[in-house]
XYZ file of C-alpha atoms in Angstrom:
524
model
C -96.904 97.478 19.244
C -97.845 94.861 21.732
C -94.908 93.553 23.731
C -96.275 89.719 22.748
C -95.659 91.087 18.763
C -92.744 92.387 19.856
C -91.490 89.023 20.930
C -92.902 87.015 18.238
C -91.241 89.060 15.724
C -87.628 89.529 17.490
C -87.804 85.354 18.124
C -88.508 85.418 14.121
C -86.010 87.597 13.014
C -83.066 86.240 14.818
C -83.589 82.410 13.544
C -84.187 83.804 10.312
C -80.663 85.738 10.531
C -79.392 82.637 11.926
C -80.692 80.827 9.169
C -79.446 82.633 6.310
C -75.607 82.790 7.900
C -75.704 79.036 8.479
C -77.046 78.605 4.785
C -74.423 80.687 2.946
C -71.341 78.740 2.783
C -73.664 76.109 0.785
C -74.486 78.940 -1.772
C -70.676 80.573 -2.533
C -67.767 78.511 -2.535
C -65.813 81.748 -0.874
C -66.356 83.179 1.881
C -64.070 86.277 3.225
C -61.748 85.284 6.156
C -63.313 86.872 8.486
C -66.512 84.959 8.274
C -64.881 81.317 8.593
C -63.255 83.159 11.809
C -66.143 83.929 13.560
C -69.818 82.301 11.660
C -70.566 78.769 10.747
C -68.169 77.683 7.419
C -69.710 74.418 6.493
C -71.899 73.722 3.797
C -73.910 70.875 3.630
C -72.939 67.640 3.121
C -73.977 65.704 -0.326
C -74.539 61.697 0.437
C -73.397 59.581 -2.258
C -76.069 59.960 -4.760
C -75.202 63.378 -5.335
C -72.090 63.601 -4.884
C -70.301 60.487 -6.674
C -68.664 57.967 -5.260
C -68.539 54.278 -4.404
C -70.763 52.123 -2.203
C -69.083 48.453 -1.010
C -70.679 45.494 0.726
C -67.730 43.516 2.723
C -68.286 40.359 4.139
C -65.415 39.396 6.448
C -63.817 35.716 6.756
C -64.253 34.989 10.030
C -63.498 31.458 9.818
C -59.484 32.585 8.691
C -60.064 34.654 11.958
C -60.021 31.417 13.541
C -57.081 29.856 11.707
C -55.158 32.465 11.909
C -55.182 33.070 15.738
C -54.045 28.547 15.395
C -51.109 29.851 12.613
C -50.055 32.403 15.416
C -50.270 30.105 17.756
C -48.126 27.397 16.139
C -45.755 30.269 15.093
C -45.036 31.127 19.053
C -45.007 27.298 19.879
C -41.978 26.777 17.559
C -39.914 29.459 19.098
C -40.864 28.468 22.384
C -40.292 24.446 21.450
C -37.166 25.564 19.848
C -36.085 27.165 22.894
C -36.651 24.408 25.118
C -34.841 21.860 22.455
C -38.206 20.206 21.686
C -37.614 18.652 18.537
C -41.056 20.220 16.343
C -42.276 17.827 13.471
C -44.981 19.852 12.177
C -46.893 22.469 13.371
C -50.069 23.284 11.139
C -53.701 24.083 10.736
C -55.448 21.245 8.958
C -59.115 22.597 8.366
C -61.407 24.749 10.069
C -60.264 24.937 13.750
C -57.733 22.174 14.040
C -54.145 22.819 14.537
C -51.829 19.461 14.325
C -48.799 19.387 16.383
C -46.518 16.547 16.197
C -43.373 16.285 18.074
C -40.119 14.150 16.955
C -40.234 11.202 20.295
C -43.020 10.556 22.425
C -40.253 11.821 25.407
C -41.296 15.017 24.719
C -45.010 14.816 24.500
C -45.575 15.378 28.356
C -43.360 18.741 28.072
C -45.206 19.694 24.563
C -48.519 19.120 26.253
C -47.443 21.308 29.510
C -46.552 24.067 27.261
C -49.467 23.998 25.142
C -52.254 23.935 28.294
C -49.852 26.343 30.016
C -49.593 29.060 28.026
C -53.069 28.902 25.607
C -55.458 28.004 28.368
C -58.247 28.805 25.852
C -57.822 26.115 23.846
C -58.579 22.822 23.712
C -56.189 20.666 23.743
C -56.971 16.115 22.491
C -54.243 13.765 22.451
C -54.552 11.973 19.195
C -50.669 9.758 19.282
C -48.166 9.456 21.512
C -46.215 12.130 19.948
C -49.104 14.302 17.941
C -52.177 16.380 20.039
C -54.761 18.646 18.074
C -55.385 21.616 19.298
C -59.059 23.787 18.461
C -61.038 26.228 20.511
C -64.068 25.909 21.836
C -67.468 27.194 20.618
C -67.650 30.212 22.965
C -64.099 30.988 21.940
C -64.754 30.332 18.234
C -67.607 33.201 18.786
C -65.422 35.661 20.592
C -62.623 35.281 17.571
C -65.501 36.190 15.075
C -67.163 38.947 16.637
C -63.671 40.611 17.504
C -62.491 40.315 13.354
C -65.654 42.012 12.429
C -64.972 44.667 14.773
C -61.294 44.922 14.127
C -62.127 45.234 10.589
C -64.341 47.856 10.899
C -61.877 50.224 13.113
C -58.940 49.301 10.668
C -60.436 50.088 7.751
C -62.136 53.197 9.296
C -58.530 54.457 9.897
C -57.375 53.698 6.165
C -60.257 55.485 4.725
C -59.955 58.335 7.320
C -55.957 58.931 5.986
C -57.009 58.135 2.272
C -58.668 61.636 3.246
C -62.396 60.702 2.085
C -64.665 63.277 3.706
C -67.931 62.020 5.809
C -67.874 58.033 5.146
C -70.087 55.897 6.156
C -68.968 52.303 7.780
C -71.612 50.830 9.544
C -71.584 47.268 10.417
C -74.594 44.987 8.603
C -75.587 41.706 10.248
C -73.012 39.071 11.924
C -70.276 39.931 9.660
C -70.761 42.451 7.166
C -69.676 45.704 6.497
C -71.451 48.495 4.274
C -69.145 51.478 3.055
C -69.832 54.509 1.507
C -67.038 56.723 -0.194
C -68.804 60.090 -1.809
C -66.338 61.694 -3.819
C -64.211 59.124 -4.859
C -62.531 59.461 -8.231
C -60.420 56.301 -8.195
C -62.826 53.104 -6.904
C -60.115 50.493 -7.925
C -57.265 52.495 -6.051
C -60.057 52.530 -2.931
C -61.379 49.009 -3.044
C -57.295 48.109 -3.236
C -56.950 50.053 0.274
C -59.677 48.575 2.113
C -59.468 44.813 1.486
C -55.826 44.819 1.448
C -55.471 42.134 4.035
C -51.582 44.228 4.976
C -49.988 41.797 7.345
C -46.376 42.333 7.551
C -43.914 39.666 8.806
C -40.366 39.536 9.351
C -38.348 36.191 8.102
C -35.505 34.674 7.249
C -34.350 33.364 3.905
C -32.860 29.315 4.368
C -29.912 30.251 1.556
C -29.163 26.439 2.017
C -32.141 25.379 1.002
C -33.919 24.376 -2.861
C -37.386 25.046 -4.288
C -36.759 21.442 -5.281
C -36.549 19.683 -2.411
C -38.149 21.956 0.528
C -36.680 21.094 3.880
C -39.543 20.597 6.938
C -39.817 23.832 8.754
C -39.648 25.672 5.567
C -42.048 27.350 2.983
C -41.584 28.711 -0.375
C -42.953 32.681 -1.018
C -42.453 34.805 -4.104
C -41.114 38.482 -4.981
C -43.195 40.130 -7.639
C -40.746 41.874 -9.831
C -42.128 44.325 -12.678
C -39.677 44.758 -15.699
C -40.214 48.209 -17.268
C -38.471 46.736 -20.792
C -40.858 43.977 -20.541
C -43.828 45.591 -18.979
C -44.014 41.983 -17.447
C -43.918 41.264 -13.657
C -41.614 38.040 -12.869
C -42.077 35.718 -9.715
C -39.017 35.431 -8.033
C -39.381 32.588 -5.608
C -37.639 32.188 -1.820
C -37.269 29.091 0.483
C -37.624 31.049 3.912
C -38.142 29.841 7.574
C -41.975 29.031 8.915
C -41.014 30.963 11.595
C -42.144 34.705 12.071
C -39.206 36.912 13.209
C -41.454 40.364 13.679
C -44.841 41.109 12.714
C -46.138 44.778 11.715
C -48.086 44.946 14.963
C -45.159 46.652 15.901
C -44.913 49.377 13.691
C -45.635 52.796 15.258
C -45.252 54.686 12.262
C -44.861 54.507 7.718
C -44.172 57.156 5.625
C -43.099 57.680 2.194
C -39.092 58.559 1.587
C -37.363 58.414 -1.668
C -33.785 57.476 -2.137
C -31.099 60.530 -2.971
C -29.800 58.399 -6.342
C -33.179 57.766 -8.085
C -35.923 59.631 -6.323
C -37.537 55.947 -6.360
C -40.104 55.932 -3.849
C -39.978 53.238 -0.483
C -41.271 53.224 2.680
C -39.774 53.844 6.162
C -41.002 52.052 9.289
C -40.222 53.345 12.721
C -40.990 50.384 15.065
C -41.838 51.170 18.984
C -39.660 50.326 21.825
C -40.710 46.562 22.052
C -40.843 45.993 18.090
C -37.416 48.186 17.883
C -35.337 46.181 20.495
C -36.696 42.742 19.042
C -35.620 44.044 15.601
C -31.914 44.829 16.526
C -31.478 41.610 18.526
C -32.738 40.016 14.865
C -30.623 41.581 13.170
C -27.786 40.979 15.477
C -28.195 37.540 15.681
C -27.993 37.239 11.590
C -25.921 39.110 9.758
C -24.630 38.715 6.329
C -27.594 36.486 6.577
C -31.015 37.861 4.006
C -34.372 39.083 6.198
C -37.259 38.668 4.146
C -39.889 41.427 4.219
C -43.182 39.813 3.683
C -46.260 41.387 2.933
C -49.462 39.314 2.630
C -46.905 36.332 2.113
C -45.625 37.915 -0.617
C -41.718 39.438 -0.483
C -41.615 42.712 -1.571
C -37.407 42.425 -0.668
C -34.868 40.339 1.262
C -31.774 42.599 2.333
C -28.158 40.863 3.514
C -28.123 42.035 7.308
C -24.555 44.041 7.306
C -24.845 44.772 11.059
C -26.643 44.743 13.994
C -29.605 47.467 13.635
C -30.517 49.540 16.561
C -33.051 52.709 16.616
C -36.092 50.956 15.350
C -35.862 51.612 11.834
C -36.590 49.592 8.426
C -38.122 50.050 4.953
C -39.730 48.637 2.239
C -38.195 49.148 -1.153
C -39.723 47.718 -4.209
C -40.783 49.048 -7.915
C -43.594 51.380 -6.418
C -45.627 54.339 -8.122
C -45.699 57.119 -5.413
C -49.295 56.164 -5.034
C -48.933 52.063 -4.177
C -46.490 53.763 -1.801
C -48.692 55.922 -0.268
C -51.835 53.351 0.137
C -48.679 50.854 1.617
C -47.740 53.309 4.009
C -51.777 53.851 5.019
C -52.355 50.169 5.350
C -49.260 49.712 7.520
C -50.036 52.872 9.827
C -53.422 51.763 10.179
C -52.667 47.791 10.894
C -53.653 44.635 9.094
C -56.833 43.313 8.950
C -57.732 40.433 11.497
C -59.354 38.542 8.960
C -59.715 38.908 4.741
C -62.963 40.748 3.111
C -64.741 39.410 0.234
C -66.775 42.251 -1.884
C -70.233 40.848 -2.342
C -71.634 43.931 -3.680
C -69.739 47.259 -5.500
C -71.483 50.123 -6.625
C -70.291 53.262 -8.376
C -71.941 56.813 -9.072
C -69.803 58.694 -11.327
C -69.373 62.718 -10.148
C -72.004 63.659 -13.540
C -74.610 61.218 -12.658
C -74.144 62.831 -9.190
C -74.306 66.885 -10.893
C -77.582 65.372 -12.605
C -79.264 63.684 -9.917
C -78.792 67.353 -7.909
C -80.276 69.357 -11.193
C -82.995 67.242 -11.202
C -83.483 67.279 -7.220
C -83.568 71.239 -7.582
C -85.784 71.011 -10.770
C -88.306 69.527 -7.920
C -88.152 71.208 -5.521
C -88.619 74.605 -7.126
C -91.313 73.192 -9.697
C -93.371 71.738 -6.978
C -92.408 74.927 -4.693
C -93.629 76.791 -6.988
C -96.880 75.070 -7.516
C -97.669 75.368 -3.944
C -97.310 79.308 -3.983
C -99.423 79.908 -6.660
C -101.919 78.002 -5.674
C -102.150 79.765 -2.350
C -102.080 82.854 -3.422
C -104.865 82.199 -6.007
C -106.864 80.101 -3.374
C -106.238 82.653 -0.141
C -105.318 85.640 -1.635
C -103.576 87.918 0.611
C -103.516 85.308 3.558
C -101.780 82.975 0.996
C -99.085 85.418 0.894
C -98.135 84.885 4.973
C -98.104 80.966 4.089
C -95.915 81.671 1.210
C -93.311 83.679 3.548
C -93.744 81.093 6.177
C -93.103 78.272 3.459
C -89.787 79.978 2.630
C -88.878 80.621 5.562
C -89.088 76.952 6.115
C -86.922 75.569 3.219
C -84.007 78.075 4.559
C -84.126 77.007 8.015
C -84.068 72.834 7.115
C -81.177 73.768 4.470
C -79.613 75.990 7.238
C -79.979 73.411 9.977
C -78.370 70.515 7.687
C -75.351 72.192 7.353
C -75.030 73.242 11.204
C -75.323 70.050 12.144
C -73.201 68.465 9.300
C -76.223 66.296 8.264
C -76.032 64.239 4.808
C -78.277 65.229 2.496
C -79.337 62.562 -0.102
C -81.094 61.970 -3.216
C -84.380 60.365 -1.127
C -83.515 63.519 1.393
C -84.822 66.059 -1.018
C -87.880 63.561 -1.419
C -87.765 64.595 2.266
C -87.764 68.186 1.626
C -90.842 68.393 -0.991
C -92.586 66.149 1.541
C -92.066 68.286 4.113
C -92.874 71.627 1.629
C -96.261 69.491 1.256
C -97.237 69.258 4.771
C -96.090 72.652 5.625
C -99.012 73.882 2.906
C -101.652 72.210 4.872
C -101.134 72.910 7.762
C -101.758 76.438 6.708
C -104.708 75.548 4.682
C -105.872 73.903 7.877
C -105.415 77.233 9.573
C -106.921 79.362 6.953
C -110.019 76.886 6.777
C -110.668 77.089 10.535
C -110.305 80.550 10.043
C -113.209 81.049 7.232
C -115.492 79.081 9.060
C -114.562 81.633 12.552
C -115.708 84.610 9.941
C -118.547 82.644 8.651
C -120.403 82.542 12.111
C -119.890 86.381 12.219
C -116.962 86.824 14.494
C -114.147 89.818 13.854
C -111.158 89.240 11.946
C -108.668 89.268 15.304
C -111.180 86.835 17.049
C -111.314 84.230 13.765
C -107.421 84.557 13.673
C -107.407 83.528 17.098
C -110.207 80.912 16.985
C -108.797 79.513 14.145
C -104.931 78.703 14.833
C -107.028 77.531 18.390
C -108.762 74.953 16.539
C -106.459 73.978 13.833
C -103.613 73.353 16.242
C -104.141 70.599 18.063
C -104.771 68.584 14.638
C -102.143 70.044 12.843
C -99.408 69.053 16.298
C -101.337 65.336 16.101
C -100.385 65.025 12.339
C -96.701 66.062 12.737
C -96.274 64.199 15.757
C -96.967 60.914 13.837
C -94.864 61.446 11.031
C -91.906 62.248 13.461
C -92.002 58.917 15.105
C -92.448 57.128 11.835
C -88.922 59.043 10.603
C -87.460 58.458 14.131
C -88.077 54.851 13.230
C -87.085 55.090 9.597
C -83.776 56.671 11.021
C -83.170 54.293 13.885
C -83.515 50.655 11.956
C -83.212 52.199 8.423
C -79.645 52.175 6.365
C -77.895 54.537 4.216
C -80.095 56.572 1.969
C -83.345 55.456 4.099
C -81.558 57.078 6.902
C -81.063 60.453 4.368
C -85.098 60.701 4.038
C -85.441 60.002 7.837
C -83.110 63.167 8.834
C -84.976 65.941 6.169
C -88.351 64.425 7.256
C -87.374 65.036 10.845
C -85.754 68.344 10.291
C -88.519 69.487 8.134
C -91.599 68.707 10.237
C -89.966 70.419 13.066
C -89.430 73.413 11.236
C -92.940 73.329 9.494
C -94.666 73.177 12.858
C -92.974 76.159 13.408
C -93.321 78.220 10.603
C -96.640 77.235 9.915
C -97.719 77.696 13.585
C -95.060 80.615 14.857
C -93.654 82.447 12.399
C -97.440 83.166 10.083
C -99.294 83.725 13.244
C -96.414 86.710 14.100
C -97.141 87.766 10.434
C -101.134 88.290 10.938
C -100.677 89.583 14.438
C -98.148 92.180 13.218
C -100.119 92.958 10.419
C -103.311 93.515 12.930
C -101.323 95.432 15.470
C -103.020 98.951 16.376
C -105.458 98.192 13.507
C -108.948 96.906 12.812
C -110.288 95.161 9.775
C -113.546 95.034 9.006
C -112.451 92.023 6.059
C -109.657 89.539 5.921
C -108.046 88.321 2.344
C -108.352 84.513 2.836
């Protein structure tokens, strides 16, 4: 045998091999331990069509981006006002982008106004009274706040869905402030959409025991405890006069885990602050004991502990009437931070696990019918020369099957339209072959000569044909979204791998198959 056949076939045989080993772990569900020590393991990955799951559309608030960075602000200015015995009137966001601060004498305006330019620079700062200024940010600041919530709010929720333990989701951003999410495989959508737009921002503050829901003193605000009664099955409002002023914030929190007490194995969850959030927390506690710390969670209180002593070592908890799954998702949102901004769903869609089994029985029912089709057709058409496209065909749909799961690719619903595209242009460019070939045998030329002239001929149309629809999936991948993206990849792969097979791997067929022998007639 020629050392050209030689080659041909060994280059044949070992991606075929390849093939098949990166293809099994998608056909058995168990493989011995050996193999997942030393050959490829993963199968490949079903989109969210097949699979089941949820799809969301979030649209972030960026304009409570805005006000909140003012509510911080106005939070630090009446600790630092405090601390400088600046008597504080009222210090509060009034609308989009205006934060009113109003001081008790116009003596301390100057100061107020030196504090405000000094240490938030960004902002702009208008004198509206002698003793009240409005502060906003500019446009270009305005812009920076928006585009960093959007991209906050992608990397937080990335990191809740990551530790929810969802497998290959996609969160891509969509437009100035959207974001699209897909979840395959999730069983619980309400638990899910609960995780992500959980807003989660945690504050530390004190409860003003002096103080009446009936007659609210300035500096104060009222917040309520949600309290479920198992004999009622009815969930009470407790409400709390508290100080407007933020003690700690969750930012601090380096860790959240689930515990549950000795007494009840009830479920609560223990923070572990770092070093900065740790020492501010014992000099709070320090400062106020036998006084109540409200824990607030999305300005609700979820519990308000007397402070018996000074805490040191940077730990706390949250204690409330939790399942063990609420206090598993609290413990995810508070690991992974709060969101800069709230979400509002604009669109939810769910694909239950059995419309996901049907939609692959009916993928499979397609590609096999119309796989199917295709061989018997070129066997009746080409007889014997039908035969090499029909091993070259196969060969084909194990290789793009193989090379989805190597590289971990997604395949979707419109990806198997992908595949009996592909299974489609992989036939003609055979029957391009073959044709090129009859018309080599017409003119009287020997079989190894119309082989030859023929895959000569056909192949520059056949690499002009491919060529285009590569760049048109290239495209389709680069501006398309979600499933479009799914039909872009198995076009790609395929069309690569038909080139090849239809090109390589059948000419090494007829070549072997002519090797050290002479025909006088070729089956085509």
């Amino acid at each position: 045998m020629r050392t050209r056949v030689k080659t041909r076939l060994i280059i044949v045989f070992i991606v075929l091999i390849g093939a098949l080993v990166s293809v099994t772990p998608s056909l058995t569900g168990s493989l011995p331990g050996w193999w997942t020590k030393l050959l490829p393991s993963k199968a490949v990955q079903l989109g969210l069509d097949l699979m089941g799951g949820m799809e969301l559309l979030l649209e972030v608030q960026t304009d409570e981006a805005v006000n909140n960075s003012l509510t911080r602000m106005a939070s630090d200015l009446k600790t630092t006002f405090k601390s400088k015995k600046i008597r504080l009137k009222r210090a509060e966001t009034t609308g989009f982008n205006r934060l009113v601060v109003e001081v008790g004498r116009d003596k301390y305006r100057d100061e107020a106004m030196t504090i405000l330019r000094g240490e938030f620079p960004d902002a702009l700062v208008t004198e509206e009274s002698e003793t009240k200024v409005i502060v906003s940010y500019p446009e270009s600041e305005i812009l920076r706040l928006r585009e960093n919530a959007v991209v906050q709010a992608i990397e937080t929720i990335r990191s809740r869905v990551d530790e929810f333990g969802v497998t290959e989701p996609t969160i891509l951003r969509q437009g100035e402030n959207r974001i699209l999410i897909q979840l395959p495989g999730v069983k619980d959508p309400q638990r899910a959409i609960t995780l992500v737009k959980r807003t989660a921002v945690l504050k530390f503050m004190l409860v003003d025991e002096g103080a009446s829901t009936d007659a609210v003193p300035p500096g104060d605000v009222v917040l309520y405890s949600q309290d479920y009664d198992s004999a009622t099955r009815q969930t009470q409002r407790t409400p709390y006069v508290v100080e407007d002023r933020i003690l700690l914030t969750g930012d601090t929190i380096k860790d959240a885990r689930v515990r549950y007490d000795s007494q009840y194995g009830q479920p609560y969850v223990s923070l572990t602050f770092d070093s900065v959030g740790a020492r501010i927390f014992e000099q709070i506690t320090g400062d106020h004991v036998k006084e109540r710390l409200a824990i607030v969670l999305d300005d609700s209180i979820y519990s308000a502990p007397v402070i018996q002593e000074r805490i040191s070592g940077g730990q706390a908890s949250i204690s409330g009437t939790f399942t063990p799954d609420e206090a598993t998702d609290l413990a995810i949102v508070l690991r992974a931070g709060s969101l800069p901004a709230p979400v509002k769903i604009l669109q939810k869609w769910t694909v239950s696990p059995s419309l996901g089994s049907d939609s692959i029985r009916k993928g499979l029912t397609s590609i096999v019918f119309g796989f199917s089709l295709v061989i018997v057709f070129m066997v009746f058409y080409f007889r014997l020369s039908g035969l090499v496209a029909n091993i070259a065909l196969i060969m084909n749909l194990i290789i793009i099957m193989a090379v989805l799961a190597l590289f971990q690719a997604t395949l979707t619903l419109p990806g198997i339209a992908g595949i009996v595209l592909t299974i489609g242009m992989a036939v003609d460019a055979n029957v391009l072959i073959f044709e090129r070939i009859k018309e080599e045998l017409r003119t009287g030329k020997t079989v190894r000569a119309a082989i030859d002239g023929g895959y000569g001929k056909a192949l520059l149309t056949i690499v002009d044909a491919n060529v285009t629809t590569l760049i048109a999936a290239l495209v389709l991948f680069q501006f398309g979204t979600g499933q479009v993206k799914g039909f872009a990849v198995t076009l790609s792969i395929g069309v690569i791998t038909s080139m090849f097979t239809a090109i390589f791997v059948s000419r090494a067929i007829f070549e072997a198959w002519l090797d050290n022998r002479t025909l006088d007639e070729l089956s085509i």
